[in-house]
Amino acid sequence: MVYVHNLTKRYGNLTAVENLSFQLERGDVLGFLGPNGAGKTTTMRIITGYMPPTKGTVHIEGVDIFDEPLQAKRVIGYLPENPPLYNDMTVMEYLSFVADIKKVGRKEKKSRIFYVMERCGIAEVRRRIIGHLSKGYRQRVGIAQALVNNPSVLILDEPTIGLDPRQIIEIRELIKSLSGDRTVILSTHILPEVTMICSKVIIINHGKIVLEESLQKLSEDMRSAESILLRTRQNGEGVVEKIHALGNVSSVKPGAAGEYIIVPRKGAEVREELSRLAVENDWGLLELRPVTNTLEEVFLKVISSEGN
Amino acid sequence: MSAFYSVLKRELRSYFASPLAYIILVVFQVISARFFFLYLQGFLQFQLDPSYQLQTGDLNLNNLVILPYFGTISIVLLLIVPLITMRLIADEKKNYTAELLFTSPIHIRTIVLGKFAAALILLIMMLLLSSVNVFVLMVHGNPDLGAVLSGYTGLFLLGASFLSIGIFASSLTDNQLIAAVISFGVLLVLWLVGALSDAESSILGYLSVINHYEDFGKGIVDLKDVVYYVSLIFLGLFLTYSALESERWR
């Protein structure tokens, strides 16, 4: 469980984070979004106890990270924006060192190291010097490092950055499979990633939360705002009127080259009738599909509306 | 494994994973051995001098070979210690590993002490290497062993003080070169500050790192000198701790 209350961080006159509050339960995977410089990394650094806030509190599994940092930090796994690697160590030596400073018990240490190496796909490079590894492997060693203490709170700052498409998919699968009974906070620039992995979304801009929503609710909202694209061979006469006559349609907007954007009344399904109408009138039906609001559009909307 | 010991082990491994530690040990040994040989040669020549027979008690192996030898070692330490300490903390910042250390369930003091201990071990290795030359003297001559031991105690305290100041310099920046320059500058000031005043009892004279060393070379372990060095070590380590702690608050 992660409980963040009224978090504020100021660097001199600059306010990086302002009155940020949210709460996550076990099993939640939070997608933490925002434009560059919005305060994502600062927030994550505060939650992990790397730096104290100017104001506000953070509780990790009920323990205040600033009153009892050693106890709270035990259950945190953290992958910073730049993976914290010692280039002169082998992967095994490095993970063993991390296990030691994260207070992993002596008995479980070895099995834990092998388990995370297996999960992150770095077992075959375990004897290589980290400085000689490719960027993808380095990123995966960084993720392995965050998992070595079997954390119940996992905080990942842009985990898929610098990976190739196949590795990105692998890491997403890994994060998904890891969530289980953990609390995961994930910051990213790749919005589809959020739709794929996360159960909750927070978008921040200028250090403030501009949107906080469960992904389920968000996708329902996006779907309900759905419109339908109808493409025919050419713009015919009276098409708009005929579509309106179907009822259940709140607006029809003709576009170029036989396209029509149809917004149905809330909750109404008009696609079946539309297709019949198009065929019966011989409009030359080429395409009929829903136009979904993507997370990108939601993101851009909240970011820009906040700016105005 | 305890966190302190893992930090210490990682730091030592890091010294010997790069050529740095080997180069430091070799350069240190070559320079000090060369000077040792010079002093010994001087002593042997002096023995052939007829006036040697009229010597007073001061002209012995200790005063003519070992004492200047220790003096040379202390100067070499002044030059080499900044190279030993420069990367200790600056490198953690540069490689972003500071973020790993400071989000781990360990105290900052554990990190600082682990690193200091690793540097101390390197210092001890240097001093042990240099003692080989003195042992050669033991085989063929009859130097005062007590003065040798107290001299090494002094060198150890002197070197440890240098290291603690060097770590502090390293905690101020993420650039190794800047860390080395800062620590060399501070050490040089502490060394030369004694020369600014004539009176031995003055404050400046008291602050001088090298004034406190003189007695050790003569075989005298004075509590006030030990206290001076131990305080300097604590000051350096405490400042390092404060620098790391305050940086997070900024």
Coordinates of C-alpha atoms in Angstrom, one line a residue:
Chain A
M1 CA 0.0 0.0 0.0
V2 CA 1.2 3.5 -0.9
Y3 CA -0.3 6.5 0.7
V4 CA 0.7 9.9 -0.5
H5 CA -0.7 13.0 1.2
N6 CA -0.3 16.6 0.3
L7 CA 3.1 16.2 -1.2
T8 CA 4.9 19.4 -2.0
K9 CA 8.5 19.9 -3.2
R10 CA 10.1 23.2 -3.8
Y11 CA 13.5 23.8 -5.2
G12 CA 14.1 27.4 -4.2
N13 CA 11.4 29.4 -6.0
L14 CA 10.5 26.5 -8.3
T15 CA 7.6 24.3 -7.2
A16 CA 8.2 20.9 -8.7
V17 CA 5.3 19.1 -7.0
E18 CA 2.3 20.7 -5.4
N19 CA -0.2 19.1 -3.0
L20 CA -0.1 15.7 -4.6
S21 CA -2.3 13.1 -2.9
F22 CA -3.2 9.6 -3.9
Q23 CA -3.6 6.2 -2.5
L24 CA -2.8 2.8 -4.0
E25 CA -3.7 -0.6 -2.7
R26 CA -2.0 -3.9 -3.2
G27 CA -2.5 -5.1 -6.8
D28 CA -2.8 -1.6 -8.2
V29 CA -0.7 -0.8 -11.1
L30 CA -0.5 3.0 -11.5
G31 CA 0.4 4.6 -14.7
F32 CA 2.1 7.8 -13.8
L33 CA 1.9 10.2 -16.8
G34 CA 2.9 13.7 -17.5
P35 CA 4.9 15.8 -19.9
N36 CA 8.7 16.2 -19.3
G37 CA 9.4 18.3 -16.3
A38 CA 5.9 17.7 -14.8
G39 CA 7.4 16.3 -11.6
K40 CA 7.1 12.6 -12.1
T41 CA 10.7 11.8 -11.2
T42 CA 10.7 14.1 -8.3
T43 CA 7.5 12.4 -6.9
M44 CA 9.1 9.0 -7.3
R45 CA 12.3 10.1 -5.6
I46 CA 10.3 11.3 -2.7
I47 CA 8.2 8.2 -2.4
T48 CA 11.3 6.0 -2.4
G49 CA 12.9 8.2 0.3
Y50 CA 15.7 9.4 -1.9
M51 CA 14.8 13.0 -1.0
P52 CA 12.5 14.5 1.5
P53 CA 9.5 16.6 0.5
T54 CA 9.1 20.2 1.5
K55 CA 5.7 19.3 2.9
G56 CA 3.5 16.3 3.1
T57 CA 3.8 12.6 4.0
V58 CA 4.4 9.3 2.3
H59 CA 3.4 6.0 3.9
I60 CA 4.7 2.7 2.5
E61 CA 2.8 -0.3 3.8
G62 CA 1.7 1.9 6.7
V63 CA 5.2 3.1 7.6
D64 CA 6.2 6.7 7.2
I65 CA 9.2 6.8 4.9
F66 CA 10.7 9.8 6.7
D67 CA 10.2 8.7 10.2
E68 CA 11.3 5.2 9.8
P69 CA 13.2 5.1 6.5
L70 CA 15.1 1.9 7.1
Q71 CA 11.9 -0.1 7.7
A72 CA 10.0 1.5 4.8
K73 CA 12.8 1.1 2.3
R74 CA 13.0 -2.6 2.9
V75 CA 9.9 -3.3 0.9
I76 CA 10.6 -0.9 -1.9
G77 CA 12.1 -1.8 -5.3
Y78 CA 13.1 1.2 -7.4
L79 CA 14.4 1.5 -10.9
P80 CA 15.4 5.1 -11.4
E81 CA 15.4 6.9 -14.7
N82 CA 19.0 5.9 -15.2
P83 CA 19.7 2.4 -14.1
P84 CA 22.1 2.6 -11.1
L85 CA 24.7 0.1 -12.3
Y86 CA 28.4 -0.4 -11.3
N87 CA 30.1 -0.8 -14.6
D88 CA 33.1 -2.7 -13.1
M89 CA 31.1 -5.6 -11.6
T90 CA 29.6 -8.7 -13.2
V91 CA 25.9 -9.0 -13.2
M92 CA 26.0 -11.7 -10.4
E93 CA 28.4 -9.6 -8.2
Y94 CA 26.2 -6.6 -8.7
L95 CA 22.9 -8.4 -7.8
S96 CA 24.7 -9.9 -4.8
F97 CA 25.8 -6.5 -3.6
V98 CA 22.3 -5.1 -4.1
A99 CA 20.8 -8.1 -2.1
D100 CA 23.2 -7.3 0.7
I101 CA 22.4 -3.6 1.0
K102 CA 18.7 -4.4 0.7
K103 CA 19.0 -6.7 3.6
V104 CA 17.9 -9.9 1.8
G105 CA 18.3 -12.8 4.2
R106 CA 21.4 -15.0 3.7
K107 CA 19.4 -18.1 3.1
E108 CA 17.1 -16.8 0.3
K109 CA 19.7 -14.5 -1.3
K110 CA 21.1 -17.0 -3.8
S111 CA 17.7 -18.3 -4.9
R112 CA 16.3 -14.8 -5.1
I113 CA 19.2 -13.7 -7.4
F114 CA 18.8 -16.6 -9.7
Y115 CA 15.0 -16.1 -9.7
V116 CA 15.2 -12.4 -10.8
M117 CA 17.9 -13.2 -13.4
E118 CA 15.6 -15.8 -14.8
R119 CA 12.6 -13.5 -14.8
C120 CA 14.5 -10.6 -16.4
G121 CA 16.2 -12.8 -19.0
I122 CA 19.8 -12.0 -17.9
A123 CA 20.9 -15.4 -16.7
E124 CA 23.0 -15.9 -19.8
V125 CA 25.0 -12.7 -19.1
R126 CA 25.4 -13.2 -15.4
R127 CA 29.2 -13.5 -15.6
R128 CA 29.7 -10.6 -17.9
I129 CA 30.9 -7.2 -16.8
I130 CA 28.0 -4.7 -16.7
G131 CA 30.0 -2.1 -18.5
H132 CA 30.2 -4.3 -21.5
L133 CA 26.5 -5.0 -21.8
S134 CA 24.1 -3.6 -24.4
K135 CA 21.6 -1.0 -23.4
G136 CA 18.7 -3.5 -23.4
Y137 CA 20.6 -5.8 -21.0
R138 CA 21.6 -2.9 -18.8
Q139 CA 18.0 -1.9 -18.5
R140 CA 17.0 -5.4 -17.6
V141 CA 19.7 -5.6 -15.0
G142 CA 18.3 -2.4 -13.6
I143 CA 14.8 -4.0 -13.3
A144 CA 16.4 -7.2 -11.8
Q145 CA 18.0 -5.0 -9.2
A146 CA 14.6 -3.5 -8.2
L147 CA 13.2 -7.0 -7.8
V148 CA 15.9 -8.6 -5.8
N149 CA 14.4 -7.9 -2.4
N150 CA 11.0 -9.1 -3.5
P151 CA 9.5 -5.7 -2.9
S152 CA 5.8 -5.2 -2.2
V153 CA 6.0 -1.7 -3.6
L154 CA 7.7 -1.5 -7.0
I155 CA 8.5 1.9 -8.5
L156 CA 9.7 2.0 -12.1
D157 CA 10.8 5.3 -13.8
E158 CA 10.4 4.7 -17.5
P159 CA 11.3 1.0 -17.5
T160 CA 11.0 0.4 -21.2
I161 CA 13.1 3.3 -22.4
G162 CA 15.9 2.4 -24.7
L163 CA 14.7 -1.1 -25.4
D164 CA 13.9 -2.6 -28.8
P165 CA 10.3 -3.5 -29.6
R166 CA 10.6 -7.1 -28.7
Q167 CA 12.3 -6.3 -25.4
I168 CA 9.6 -3.7 -24.7
I169 CA 6.9 -6.4 -25.1
E170 CA 8.9 -8.8 -22.8
I171 CA 9.3 -6.2 -20.1
R172 CA 5.6 -5.2 -20.3
E173 CA 4.7 -8.9 -19.8
L174 CA 7.2 -9.1 -17.0
I175 CA 5.7 -6.1 -15.2
K176 CA 2.2 -7.4 -15.8
S177 CA 3.1 -10.7 -14.3
L178 CA 4.8 -9.1 -11.4
S179 CA 1.9 -7.0 -10.3
G180 CA -0.1 -9.7 -8.5
D181 CA -0.2 -8.6 -4.9
R182 CA 2.3 -5.8 -5.3
T183 CA 1.7 -2.1 -5.7
V184 CA 3.4 -0.9 -8.8
I185 CA 4.0 2.7 -9.9
L186 CA 5.1 3.1 -13.4
S187 CA 6.1 6.3 -15.2
T188 CA 6.2 6.3 -18.9
H189 CA 5.9 8.3 -22.1
I190 CA 4.4 5.5 -24.0
L191 CA 0.7 5.8 -23.6
P192 CA -0.5 2.5 -25.1
E193 CA 1.8 0.9 -22.5
V194 CA -0.5 2.3 -19.8
T195 CA -3.6 0.8 -21.5
M196 CA -1.9 -2.5 -21.6
I197 CA -0.4 -2.8 -18.1
C198 CA -2.0 -0.4 -15.7
S199 CA -5.2 -0.5 -13.6
K200 CA -5.1 3.2 -12.7
V201 CA -3.9 6.4 -14.3
I202 CA -2.7 9.6 -12.8
I203 CA -1.7 12.4 -15.2
I204 CA 0.2 15.3 -13.6
N205 CA 1.2 18.6 -15.1
H206 CA 3.2 21.4 -13.5
G207 CA 3.4 19.3 -10.3
K208 CA -0.4 18.9 -9.9
I209 CA -2.7 16.0 -10.6
V210 CA -4.9 16.9 -13.6
L211 CA -6.5 13.5 -14.0
E212 CA -6.9 10.5 -11.7
E213 CA -9.0 7.6 -12.9
S214 CA -9.2 3.9 -12.9
L215 CA -8.4 2.5 -16.3
Q216 CA -11.7 0.7 -16.5
K217 CA -13.6 4.0 -15.9
L218 CA -11.3 5.8 -18.3
S219 CA -11.9 3.3 -21.1
E220 CA -15.7 3.4 -20.5
D221 CA -15.6 7.1 -20.8
M222 CA -13.5 6.9 -23.9
R223 CA -15.9 4.4 -25.4
S224 CA -19.0 6.3 -24.6
A225 CA -17.7 9.3 -26.4
E226 CA -17.2 7.1 -29.4
S227 CA -18.3 8.2 -32.8
I228 CA -18.7 6.2 -36.0
L229 CA -17.0 6.7 -39.3
L230 CA -18.9 5.8 -42.4
R231 CA -17.1 5.9 -45.7
T232 CA -19.0 5.6 -49.0
R233 CA -17.9 5.7 -52.6
Q234 CA -18.9 9.3 -52.9
N235 CA -20.9 12.0 -51.1
G236 CA -24.5 11.4 -52.2
E237 CA -27.5 13.7 -51.9
G238 CA -29.7 13.4 -48.9
V239 CA -27.4 11.1 -47.0
V240 CA -27.2 13.3 -44.0
E241 CA -31.0 13.6 -43.7
K242 CA -31.5 9.8 -44.2
I243 CA -29.1 9.0 -41.4
H244 CA -30.7 11.6 -39.1
A245 CA -34.0 9.9 -39.9
L246 CA -32.7 6.7 -38.3
G247 CA -33.2 8.3 -34.9
N248 CA -30.7 7.7 -32.1
V249 CA -28.3 9.9 -33.9
S250 CA -27.2 13.2 -32.3
S251 CA -25.1 14.5 -35.1
V252 CA -23.9 13.7 -38.6
K253 CA -20.9 15.5 -40.1
P254 CA -20.0 15.0 -43.7
G255 CA -16.3 14.9 -44.5
A256 CA -14.3 14.8 -47.7
A257 CA -14.5 11.9 -50.2
G258 CA -17.7 10.2 -49.0
E259 CA -16.9 10.3 -45.3
Y260 CA -19.4 10.9 -42.6
I261 CA -18.7 11.2 -38.8
I262 CA -21.8 10.0 -37.0
V263 CA -22.2 10.6 -33.3
P264 CA -24.9 8.3 -31.9
R265 CA -27.0 9.2 -28.8
K266 CA -25.4 8.0 -25.6
G267 CA -25.5 4.2 -25.3
A268 CA -27.3 3.7 -28.7
E269 CA -26.0 1.2 -31.2
V270 CA -26.6 2.4 -34.8
R271 CA -24.0 0.5 -36.8
E272 CA -26.3 -2.3 -37.9
E273 CA -29.0 0.1 -39.1
L274 CA -26.4 2.3 -40.8
S275 CA -25.0 -0.5 -42.8
R276 CA -28.5 -1.6 -43.9
L277 CA -29.3 2.0 -44.9
A278 CA -26.1 2.3 -46.9
V279 CA -26.7 -1.0 -48.8
E280 CA -30.4 -0.3 -49.5
N281 CA -29.6 3.1 -50.9
D282 CA -26.7 1.8 -52.9
W283 CA -24.2 4.4 -51.5
G284 CA -21.3 2.1 -52.1
L285 CA -20.3 1.2 -48.5
L286 CA -16.6 1.0 -48.2
E287 CA -15.9 1.3 -44.5
L288 CA -17.9 1.5 -41.2
R289 CA -15.9 1.6 -38.0
P290 CA -16.0 3.1 -34.5
V291 CA -13.6 6.0 -33.9
T292 CA -12.2 5.6 -30.4
N293 CA -10.9 8.3 -28.2
T294 CA -7.3 7.2 -27.5
L295 CA -5.5 7.8 -24.3
E296 CA -3.3 10.1 -26.3
E297 CA -6.2 12.4 -27.0
V298 CA -7.3 12.3 -23.3
F299 CA -3.7 13.1 -22.3
L300 CA -3.4 16.0 -24.7
K301 CA -6.8 17.3 -23.7
V302 CA -6.1 17.4 -20.0
I303 CA -2.6 18.7 -20.4
S304 CA -3.6 21.6 -22.7
S305 CA -6.8 22.5 -20.9
E306 CA -4.8 22.7 -17.7
G307 CA -2.4 25.0 -19.4
N308 CA -5.1 27.5 -20.4
Chain B
M1 CA 26.6 -10.1 4.7
S2 CA 26.3 -6.9 6.7
A3 CA 25.8 -3.7 4.6
F4 CA 29.0 -2.2 5.9
Y5 CA 31.0 -5.2 4.9
S6 CA 29.4 -5.3 1.4
V7 CA 30.1 -1.6 0.8
L8 CA 33.7 -2.2 1.9
K9 CA 34.1 -5.2 -0.3
R10 CA 32.5 -3.6 -3.3
E11 CA 34.8 -0.6 -2.9
L12 CA 37.9 -2.8 -2.6
R13 CA 36.9 -4.8 -5.6
S14 CA 36.4 -1.6 -7.5
Y15 CA 39.9 -0.5 -6.6
F16 CA 41.5 -3.7 -7.9
A17 CA 39.2 -4.1 -10.9
S18 CA 40.8 -1.1 -12.5
P19 CA 44.6 -0.6 -12.8
L20 CA 44.3 2.3 -10.3
A21 CA 45.2 0.5 -7.1
Y22 CA 48.1 -1.4 -8.7
I23 CA 49.5 1.8 -10.2
I24 CA 49.1 3.6 -6.9
L25 CA 50.9 0.8 -5.0
V26 CA 53.7 0.6 -7.6
V27 CA 54.3 4.3 -7.9
F28 CA 54.2 4.7 -4.1
Q29 CA 56.7 1.8 -3.6
V30 CA 59.1 2.9 -6.4
I31 CA 59.3 6.5 -5.1
S32 CA 59.7 5.7 -1.5
A33 CA 62.2 2.9 -2.2
R34 CA 64.3 5.2 -4.4
F35 CA 64.5 7.8 -1.6
F36 CA 65.2 5.0 1.0
F37 CA 68.1 3.9 -1.1
L38 CA 69.4 7.5 -1.3
Y39 CA 69.2 8.0 2.4
L40 CA 70.9 4.7 3.0
Q41 CA 73.7 5.5 0.6
G42 CA 74.2 8.8 2.4
F43 CA 74.4 7.0 5.7
L44 CA 77.0 4.5 4.4
Q45 CA 79.1 7.2 2.9
F46 CA 78.9 9.2 6.1
Q47 CA 80.2 6.1 8.1
L48 CA 83.4 6.1 6.0
D49 CA 83.9 9.8 6.9
P50 CA 86.6 10.1 9.7
S51 CA 84.4 12.5 11.6
Y52 CA 81.9 9.7 12.0
Q53 CA 84.1 8.3 14.7
L54 CA 83.5 11.5 16.7
Q55 CA 79.8 11.3 16.3
T56 CA 77.4 12.2 19.0
G57 CA 74.5 9.8 19.7
D58 CA 72.2 11.5 17.1
L59 CA 73.8 10.1 14.0
N60 CA 72.3 6.7 13.8
L61 CA 70.2 4.6 11.4
N62 CA 67.0 6.0 12.8
N63 CA 67.9 9.6 12.4
L64 CA 69.8 9.4 9.1
V65 CA 67.7 6.8 7.2
I66 CA 64.4 6.0 8.8
L67 CA 63.3 9.5 9.8
P68 CA 63.9 11.1 6.4
Y69 CA 62.3 8.0 4.8
F70 CA 59.1 8.5 6.8
G71 CA 59.2 12.2 5.8
T72 CA 59.3 11.2 2.2
I73 CA 56.4 8.7 2.7
S74 CA 54.3 11.5 4.3
I75 CA 54.9 13.7 1.2
V76 CA 54.1 10.9 -1.2
L77 CA 50.9 10.3 0.8
L78 CA 50.0 14.0 0.4
L79 CA 50.2 13.5 -3.4
I80 CA 48.6 10.1 -3.7
V81 CA 45.7 10.2 -1.2
P82 CA 43.6 12.5 -3.4
L83 CA 43.9 9.9 -6.1
I84 CA 42.7 7.2 -3.8
T85 CA 39.7 9.1 -2.5
M86 CA 38.6 11.1 -5.6
R87 CA 36.2 8.5 -7.0
L88 CA 34.7 7.2 -3.7
I89 CA 31.6 9.3 -3.8
A90 CA 31.9 11.4 -6.9
D91 CA 31.6 8.3 -9.0
E92 CA 28.4 7.2 -7.3
K93 CA 26.8 10.4 -8.3
K94 CA 28.1 10.2 -11.8
N95 CA 26.9 6.7 -12.3
Y96 CA 23.5 7.4 -10.7
T97 CA 24.3 4.6 -8.2
A98 CA 23.8 7.1 -5.4
E99 CA 20.1 6.7 -6.0
L100 CA 20.4 3.0 -5.3
L101 CA 22.4 3.5 -2.1
F102 CA 20.2 6.2 -0.7
T103 CA 16.9 4.3 -1.4
S104 CA 18.3 1.1 0.2
P105 CA 17.6 0.3 3.9
I106 CA 21.1 1.4 5.1
H107 CA 22.3 4.4 7.0
I108 CA 24.4 7.0 5.2
R109 CA 27.0 6.6 7.9
T110 CA 27.3 2.9 6.9
I111 CA 28.0 3.9 3.3
V112 CA 30.6 6.5 4.4
L113 CA 32.4 4.2 6.9
G114 CA 32.4 1.3 4.4
K115 CA 34.1 3.5 1.8
F116 CA 36.5 5.0 4.3
A117 CA 37.5 1.5 5.5
A118 CA 38.2 0.3 2.0
A119 CA 40.5 3.3 1.5
L120 CA 42.1 2.6 4.8
I121 CA 42.9 -0.9 3.7
L122 CA 44.6 0.4 0.6
L123 CA 46.6 2.8 2.9
I124 CA 47.7 -0.1 5.1
M125 CA 48.8 -2.0 2.1
M126 CA 50.9 0.9 1.0
L127 CA 52.5 1.2 4.5
L128 CA 53.1 -2.5 4.7
L129 CA 54.9 -2.5 1.3
S130 CA 57.0 0.4 2.4
S131 CA 58.0 -1.4 5.6
V132 CA 59.8 -4.0 3.6
N133 CA 62.6 -1.5 3.2
V134 CA 62.8 -1.1 7.0
F135 CA 62.9 -4.8 7.5
V136 CA 65.9 -5.0 5.3
L137 CA 67.6 -2.6 7.7
M138 CA 66.7 -4.8 10.6
V139 CA 68.5 -7.7 9.1
H140 CA 71.8 -5.9 8.7
G141 CA 71.6 -3.1 11.3
N142 CA 70.1 -2.3 14.6
P143 CA 67.5 0.5 14.3
D144 CA 65.3 1.5 17.2
L145 CA 62.2 -0.7 16.7
G146 CA 60.1 1.5 19.0
A147 CA 60.7 4.6 16.9
V148 CA 59.8 2.6 13.7
L149 CA 56.5 1.4 15.2
S150 CA 55.6 4.9 16.5
G151 CA 56.6 6.4 13.1
Y152 CA 54.3 4.0 11.4
T153 CA 51.5 4.8 13.8
G154 CA 52.0 8.4 13.0
L155 CA 52.0 7.7 9.2
F156 CA 48.8 5.7 9.6
L157 CA 47.0 8.5 11.5
L158 CA 48.3 11.1 9.0
G159 CA 47.2 9.0 6.0
A160 CA 43.8 8.3 7.6
S161 CA 43.3 12.0 8.2
F162 CA 44.1 12.7 4.6
L163 CA 41.7 10.0 3.5
S164 CA 38.8 11.4 5.5
I165 CA 39.4 14.9 4.0
G166 CA 39.7 13.3 0.6
I167 CA 36.3 11.6 1.0
F168 CA 34.7 14.8 2.0
A169 CA 36.1 16.5 -1.2
S170 CA 34.7 13.6 -3.2
S171 CA 31.2 14.1 -1.7
L172 CA 31.1 17.7 -2.9
T173 CA 31.1 17.0 -6.6
D174 CA 30.3 14.3 -9.3
N175 CA 33.6 15.0 -11.0
Q176 CA 36.6 13.0 -9.9
L177 CA 39.2 15.5 -11.1
I178 CA 37.6 18.3 -9.2
A179 CA 37.4 16.1 -6.1
A180 CA 41.1 15.4 -6.4
V181 CA 42.0 19.0 -6.8
I182 CA 39.9 20.1 -3.9
S183 CA 41.4 17.5 -1.5
F184 CA 44.9 18.2 -2.7
G185 CA 44.4 21.9 -2.1
V186 CA 42.9 21.4 1.4
L187 CA 45.7 19.0 2.4
L188 CA 48.4 21.3 1.1
V189 CA 46.9 24.2 3.1
L190 CA 46.8 22.1 6.2
W191 CA 50.3 21.0 5.6
L192 CA 51.7 24.5 5.1
V193 CA 49.7 26.4 7.6
G194 CA 52.3 25.7 10.2
A195 CA 54.9 27.5 8.2
L196 CA 52.9 30.7 8.5
S197 CA 53.6 31.1 12.2
D198 CA 56.8 30.9 14.1
A199 CA 55.5 30.1 17.5
E200 CA 54.8 26.4 17.9
S201 CA 52.1 27.1 20.4
S202 CA 50.1 29.3 18.0
I203 CA 46.7 28.2 16.6
L204 CA 48.1 28.0 13.1
G205 CA 50.9 25.8 14.3
Y206 CA 48.5 23.6 16.1
L207 CA 46.4 23.2 12.9
S208 CA 49.3 22.0 10.8
V209 CA 49.0 18.3 10.0
I210 CA 52.7 17.8 9.8
N211 CA 53.7 19.5 13.1
H212 CA 51.8 16.7 14.9
Y213 CA 53.7 14.1 13.0
E214 CA 57.2 15.1 14.1
D215 CA 57.1 13.5 17.5
F216 CA 55.9 10.1 16.1
G217 CA 59.0 9.9 14.0
K218 CA 61.2 10.4 17.1
G219 CA 59.5 7.6 18.9
I220 CA 57.2 9.7 21.0
V221 CA 53.4 8.9 20.9
D222 CA 51.9 12.0 22.5
L223 CA 48.2 11.8 23.3
K224 CA 47.6 15.3 22.1
D225 CA 48.9 14.4 18.6
V226 CA 46.7 11.3 18.5
V227 CA 43.7 13.3 19.6
Y228 CA 44.5 15.8 16.8
Y229 CA 44.5 13.2 14.1
V230 CA 41.5 11.3 15.4
S231 CA 39.5 14.6 15.6
L232 CA 40.6 15.4 12.0
I233 CA 39.4 12.0 10.9
F234 CA 36.0 12.4 12.6
L235 CA 35.7 15.9 11.2
G236 CA 36.3 14.7 7.7
L237 CA 33.8 11.8 8.0
F238 CA 31.2 14.0 9.7
L239 CA 31.4 16.6 7.0
T240 CA 31.0 13.9 4.4
Y241 CA 27.9 12.6 6.1
S242 CA 26.5 16.2 6.4
A243 CA 27.2 16.9 2.8
L244 CA 25.4 13.8 1.6
E245 CA 22.5 14.4 4.0
S246 CA 22.1 18.1 3.2
E247 CA 22.3 17.4 -0.6
R248 CA 19.0 15.5 -0.4
W249 CA 17.3 18.4 1.4
R250 CA 18.2 20.9 -1.3

